[in-house]
Amino acid sequence: MMYLHIGNGKSVKKKDVIGIFDLDSATVSKITRNFISEMSAAGRVEYRDDDLPRAVILLRDERGEDALKLSRLSSGVLRARAESDDFISPAGEGDTQGY
């Protein structure tokens, strides 16, 4: 199985990634801000870092539910990693619990 390292020692299953978005430009839309707010209220947003997040990763977890992970890495870096096998973590590396 292939994993995508999203920063801060965290990895997600590449097959679960629905989209990677720039947080600044995504939150310009009221619809997106509401979506992130609703996901947060439902406990479906994860971010464990002291730095400001720069990207949001939309995932579908193993139960078929959507989840958001925030990353301090830019969306461009994350997209490049997703498209390149050079930056995919081998199974067993990083925190992949729940994803």
XYZ file of C-alpha atoms in Angstrom:
99
model
C 0.000 0.000 0.000
C 1.232 3.509 -0.824
C 1.282 6.327 1.703
C 1.558 10.083 1.295
C 3.636 11.908 3.904
C 1.706 15.097 4.804
C 4.210 16.569 7.258
C 4.833 16.502 10.995
C 5.440 12.739 10.940
C 1.981 12.008 9.527
C 1.094 9.872 6.524
C -2.215 8.956 4.903
C -3.147 6.198 2.503
C -2.767 7.600 -0.972
C -5.910 5.817 -2.190
C -7.992 7.644 0.456
C -7.035 11.145 -0.739
C -9.916 12.870 -2.543
C -8.262 16.270 -2.909
C -5.498 18.580 -1.735
C -6.352 22.265 -1.439
C -4.579 25.508 -0.579
C -6.140 26.637 2.703
C -5.921 30.375 1.953
C -7.637 30.205 -1.425
C -10.106 27.490 -0.386
C -11.402 29.508 2.555
C -12.262 32.501 0.364
C -15.518 30.712 -0.464
C -18.230 30.840 2.188
C -19.324 27.334 1.147
C -15.857 25.937 1.856
C -15.584 27.791 5.177
C -18.964 26.333 6.190
C -17.868 22.835 5.120
C -14.675 23.065 7.197
C -16.681 24.416 10.148
C -19.196 21.572 9.935
C -16.432 18.981 9.658
C -14.684 20.522 12.666
C -17.892 20.515 14.735
C -18.335 16.838 13.857
C -14.770 16.065 15.004
C -13.642 15.214 11.468
C -10.723 17.713 11.246
C -7.244 16.831 12.472
C -4.283 19.139 12.986
C -1.578 18.653 15.581
C 1.011 21.333 14.984
C 1.972 24.745 16.327
C 2.527 26.301 12.886
C -0.301 27.735 10.815
C -1.755 25.181 8.395
C -1.224 25.870 4.688
C -3.144 23.022 3.050
C -6.180 20.868 3.657
C -6.402 17.230 2.559
C -9.880 15.802 2.010
C -9.966 12.055 2.681
C -12.476 9.229 2.647
C -11.748 6.972 5.609
C -12.253 3.205 5.803
C -15.825 3.678 7.056
C -16.642 5.687 3.937
C -16.814 8.991 5.847
C -15.109 12.209 4.773
C -12.361 13.641 6.958
C -10.013 16.619 6.762
C -6.346 16.708 7.701
C -4.602 20.056 7.804
C -0.924 20.322 6.913
C 1.738 22.953 7.386
C 3.131 21.912 3.986
C 1.902 23.797 0.934
C -0.662 22.235 -1.376
C 1.937 22.355 -4.175
C 4.417 20.279 -2.170
C 1.711 17.794 -1.213
C 0.507 17.468 -4.815
C 4.082 16.890 -6.009
C 4.524 14.189 -3.378
C 1.216 12.567 -4.374
C 2.309 12.454 -8.020
C 5.820 11.162 -7.314
C 6.705 7.753 -5.916
C 9.876 9.361 -4.503
C 7.889 10.955 -1.691
C 5.531 8.098 -0.853
C 6.317 6.585 2.539
C 6.560 2.793 2.695
C 3.982 0.977 4.813
C 4.782 1.233 8.488
C 6.220 4.749 8.441
C 4.325 7.722 9.810
C 1.046 7.868 11.660
C -1.690 6.279 9.588
C -4.140 5.391 12.333
C -7.700 5.763 11.182
C -6.753 6.361 7.577
